[in-house]
Structure formats: C-alpha cells, structure tokens
Amino acid sequence: MNVRDIMSTQLVCISDEASLKDAHSLMQNRGVRHLPVISESDGKLVGILTHKKMISTVMSMIYKYGADALDRKERAQGIQSLMESDFQRLAQDEPLAIVVEYFIDNKLGCLPVVDSEGKIEGIVTSSDFVKLCAELLKSQ
C-alpha cells in the first residue's frame, strides 16, 4: 500500500499571511487538528500548524494577558512564527511501511503529501493509520 491509498484530499489549508485568530477559528469551525500553511506568493506548502501548538499559544496568551485581551492578541499574532516549517514531506507513491515508522518515531501527527513543485496534494495523519488498522482487522 502507498500514501495515495490512505491520504485525505479534502484539505483545509491556511495562508502564511493569516493570524492566529484565523487559524483558531478555522480549526474550531472545520474540526481539524492540522492546518497546512500555504505561501501567498507561490501557493507552495511552507508549514504545518498543529492544534497542539495553537492551543498552547492561546493558553499562554490567556495566562499572560487575560481572557479579555485574547481576541486582540490572537489577531496580532501571525502564524508564521508558530507553524512547523521543518518537517518531512511525502509523495503519493511512498510506501506506507516506511511512512508508519515516521509516526512511531516522531511527535508530529501528520505528514503533508506534495507534488514535485511543492504544492500540497493531501495529508496523512495518525488517524488515517488507525482507520486503516480498523479496516484490516475487520477483514480478517
């Protein structure tokens, strides 16, 4: 099996020019835990913003500035300084046997799937592997 067999292609992405408030709202409204960050200038994938990083930043802001200032502080905080920019990228034909090792050895719960130009085509999450395991167990 390859990445293309389990990757999600219904992506929710965000611009690298977006604010933390934008990301917070998008994650909340769309129910996603990982936001691929796309460059405004060329449409290429430049980062990943995780729910964990977003929540920890929001909680820090509440602690430091108070709940009343949260909205203002989130709007002023760009996501470029919060996103993960050093991460593994996958191709659709990558074997899952290799990819699963990444999830075992690393804490980032997703891997973006990009084309040869660096544009995002999909995403593979740890949840995709859990779903695959459930399917394989049911078929036995």
mmCIF file of C-alpha atoms in Angstrom:
data_model
loop_
_atom_site.group_PDB
_atom_site.id
_atom_site.type_symbol
_atom_site.label_atom_id
_atom_site.label_comp_id
_atom_site.label_asym_id
_atom_site.label_seq_id
_atom_site.Cartn_x
_atom_site.Cartn_y
_atom_site.Cartn_z
ATOM 1 C CA MET A 1 0.000 0.000 0.000
ATOM 2 C CA ASN A 2 1.067 3.551 -0.714
ATOM 3 C CA VAL A 3 0.339 7.003 0.683
ATOM 4 C CA ARG A 4 -2.285 7.662 -2.020
ATOM 5 C CA ASP A 5 -4.336 4.764 -0.597
ATOM 6 C CA ILE A 6 -4.995 6.455 2.751
ATOM 7 C CA MET A 7 -4.279 10.179 2.327
ATOM 8 C CA SER A 8 -7.004 12.754 2.811
ATOM 9 C CA THR A 9 -7.510 15.044 -0.157
ATOM 10 C CA GLN A 10 -10.312 17.170 1.318
ATOM 11 C CA LEU A 11 -7.883 19.664 2.805
ATOM 12 C CA VAL A 12 -8.391 22.688 4.976
ATOM 13 C CA CYS A 13 -5.391 24.961 4.411
ATOM 14 C CA ILE A 14 -4.459 28.431 5.598
ATOM 15 C CA SER A 15 -2.397 31.272 4.162
ATOM 16 C CA ASP A 16 1.022 32.077 5.574
ATOM 17 C CA GLU A 17 -0.295 35.645 5.993
ATOM 18 C CA ALA A 18 -3.088 34.534 8.367
ATOM 19 C CA SER A 19 -3.346 35.367 12.049
ATOM 20 C CA LEU A 20 -3.615 33.004 14.987
ATOM 21 C CA LYS A 21 -7.254 34.110 15.275
ATOM 22 C CA ASP A 22 -7.869 32.952 11.688
ATOM 23 C CA ALA A 23 -6.254 29.574 12.415
ATOM 24 C CA HIS A 24 -8.095 29.169 15.726
ATOM 25 C CA SER A 25 -11.460 29.877 14.064
ATOM 26 C CA LEU A 26 -10.706 27.615 11.110
ATOM 27 C CA MET A 27 -9.685 24.683 13.302
ATOM 28 C CA GLN A 28 -12.717 25.160 15.525
ATOM 29 C CA ASN A 29 -15.261 25.559 12.715
ATOM 30 C CA ARG A 30 -13.906 22.838 10.434
ATOM 31 C CA GLY A 31 -12.933 20.341 13.143
ATOM 32 C CA VAL A 32 -9.343 19.832 12.002
ATOM 33 C CA ARG A 33 -6.170 19.402 14.045
ATOM 34 C CA HIS A 34 -3.595 20.175 11.361
ATOM 35 C CA LEU A 35 -3.511 23.140 9.012
ATOM 36 C CA PRO A 36 -1.161 23.051 6.049
ATOM 37 C CA VAL A 37 0.200 26.587 5.615
ATOM 38 C CA ILE A 38 0.361 27.760 2.008
ATOM 39 C CA SER A 39 2.528 30.609 0.689
ATOM 40 C CA GLU A 40 0.542 33.574 -0.621
ATOM 41 C CA SER A 41 3.276 34.274 -3.168
ATOM 42 C CA ASP A 42 3.582 30.917 -4.947
ATOM 43 C CA GLY A 43 0.987 28.520 -3.499
ATOM 44 C CA LYS A 44 3.609 26.127 -2.138
ATOM 45 C CA LEU A 45 3.441 24.397 1.215
ATOM 46 C CA VAL A 46 5.596 26.298 3.712
ATOM 47 C CA GLY A 47 4.493 24.871 7.054
ATOM 48 C CA ILE A 48 2.074 22.985 9.265
ATOM 49 C CA LEU A 49 0.207 24.480 12.184
ATOM 50 C CA THR A 50 -0.927 21.893 14.705
ATOM 51 C CA HIS A 51 -3.860 22.100 17.076
ATOM 52 C CA LYS A 52 -1.481 21.393 19.948
ATOM 53 C CA LYS A 53 0.717 24.407 19.083
ATOM 54 C CA MET A 54 -2.312 26.630 18.551
ATOM 55 C CA ILE A 55 -3.875 25.659 21.900
ATOM 56 C CA SER A 56 -0.632 26.066 23.833
ATOM 57 C CA THR A 57 -0.150 29.540 22.331
ATOM 58 C CA VAL A 58 -3.739 30.555 23.123
ATOM 59 C CA MET A 59 -3.416 29.276 26.693
ATOM 60 C CA SER A 60 -0.157 31.219 27.097
ATOM 61 C CA MET A 61 -1.868 34.366 25.895
ATOM 62 C CA ILE A 62 -4.740 33.904 28.322
ATOM 63 C CA TYR A 63 -2.328 33.336 31.184
ATOM 64 C CA LYS A 64 -0.117 36.304 30.255
ATOM 65 C CA TYR A 65 -2.707 38.886 29.113
ATOM 66 C CA GLY A 66 -6.050 37.625 30.424
ATOM 67 C CA ALA A 67 -9.112 36.308 28.605
ATOM 68 C CA ASP A 68 -10.344 39.826 27.793
ATOM 69 C CA ALA A 69 -7.271 40.524 25.653
ATOM 70 C CA LEU A 70 -7.274 37.160 23.862
ATOM 71 C CA ASP A 71 -9.142 38.228 20.729
ATOM 72 C CA ARG A 72 -6.875 41.244 20.186
ATOM 73 C CA LYS A 73 -3.686 39.258 20.841
ATOM 74 C CA GLU A 74 -4.741 36.409 18.519
ATOM 75 C CA ARG A 75 -5.440 38.887 15.703
ATOM 76 C CA ALA A 76 -1.997 40.445 16.165
ATOM 77 C CA GLN A 77 -0.115 37.114 16.178
ATOM 78 C CA GLY A 78 0.862 35.796 12.728
ATOM 79 C CA ILE A 79 1.066 32.052 12.243
ATOM 80 C CA GLN A 80 4.470 32.105 10.553
ATOM 81 C CA SER A 81 6.253 32.105 13.904
ATOM 82 C CA LEU A 82 4.054 29.274 15.230
ATOM 83 C CA MET A 83 3.973 26.872 12.302
ATOM 84 C CA GLU A 84 6.294 23.924 11.986
ATOM 85 C CA SER A 85 8.463 24.585 8.945
ATOM 86 C CA ASP A 86 10.957 21.734 9.307
ATOM 87 C CA PHE A 87 9.005 18.568 8.542
ATOM 88 C CA GLN A 88 9.010 15.508 6.334
ATOM 89 C CA ARG A 89 7.072 15.688 3.065
ATOM 90 C CA LEU A 90 5.616 12.700 1.265
ATOM 91 C CA ALA A 91 4.918 11.740 -2.325
ATOM 92 C CA GLN A 92 1.773 9.823 -3.256
ATOM 93 C CA ASP A 93 3.752 6.712 -4.207
ATOM 94 C CA GLU A 94 5.617 6.481 -0.873
ATOM 95 C CA PRO A 95 5.154 3.002 0.683
ATOM 96 C CA LEU A 96 3.122 3.011 3.910
ATOM 97 C CA ALA A 97 5.560 0.558 5.503
ATOM 98 C CA ILE A 98 8.156 3.345 5.510
ATOM 99 C CA VAL A 99 5.775 6.152 6.446
ATOM 100 C CA VAL A 100 4.473 4.363 9.533
ATOM 101 C CA GLU A 101 7.983 4.478 11.020
ATOM 102 C CA TYR A 102 7.828 8.266 10.956
ATOM 103 C CA PHE A 103 4.642 8.269 13.023
ATOM 104 C CA ILE A 104 6.193 5.879 15.525
ATOM 105 C CA ASP A 105 9.406 7.894 15.872
ATOM 106 C CA ASN A 106 8.075 11.484 15.761
ATOM 107 C CA LYS A 107 5.536 13.624 17.566
ATOM 108 C CA LEU A 108 4.020 15.458 14.615
ATOM 109 C CA GLY A 109 0.710 13.701 13.940
ATOM 110 C CA CYS A 110 0.550 14.407 10.227
ATOM 111 C CA LEU A 111 2.595 14.425 7.073
ATOM 112 C CA PRO A 112 1.749 16.508 4.020
ATOM 113 C CA VAL A 113 1.704 14.967 0.559
ATOM 114 C CA VAL A 114 3.203 17.288 -2.044
ATOM 115 C CA ASP A 115 3.799 17.196 -5.777
ATOM 116 C CA SER A 116 7.151 17.789 -7.470
ATOM 117 C CA GLU A 117 6.588 21.568 -7.326
ATOM 118 C CA GLY A 118 5.979 21.613 -3.569
ATOM 119 C CA LYS A 119 2.217 22.127 -3.791
ATOM 120 C CA ILE A 120 0.068 20.186 -1.395
ATOM 121 C CA GLU A 121 -1.996 17.288 -2.735
ATOM 122 C CA GLY A 122 -3.124 15.691 0.502
ATOM 123 C CA ILE A 123 -2.284 14.873 4.078
ATOM 124 C CA VAL A 124 -1.721 11.662 6.018
ATOM 125 C CA THR A 125 -2.495 11.696 9.732
ATOM 126 C CA SER A 126 -2.020 9.215 12.520
ATOM 127 C CA SER A 127 -5.831 8.858 12.457
ATOM 128 C CA ASP A 128 -5.596 7.633 8.854
ATOM 129 C CA PHE A 129 -3.370 4.799 10.078
ATOM 130 C CA VAL A 130 -5.787 3.939 12.887
ATOM 131 C CA LYS A 131 -8.642 3.776 10.341
ATOM 132 C CA LEU A 132 -6.511 1.537 8.110
ATOM 133 C CA CYS A 133 -5.787 -0.775 11.058
ATOM 134 C CA ALA A 134 -9.509 -0.963 11.873
ATOM 135 C CA GLU A 135 -10.312 -1.912 8.276
ATOM 136 C CA LEU A 136 -7.588 -4.558 8.179
ATOM 137 C CA LEU A 137 -8.728 -6.041 11.486
ATOM 138 C CA LYS A 138 -12.354 -6.214 10.328
ATOM 139 C CA SER A 139 -11.335 -8.012 7.118
ATOM 140 C CA GLN A 140 -9.645 -10.866 8.989
#
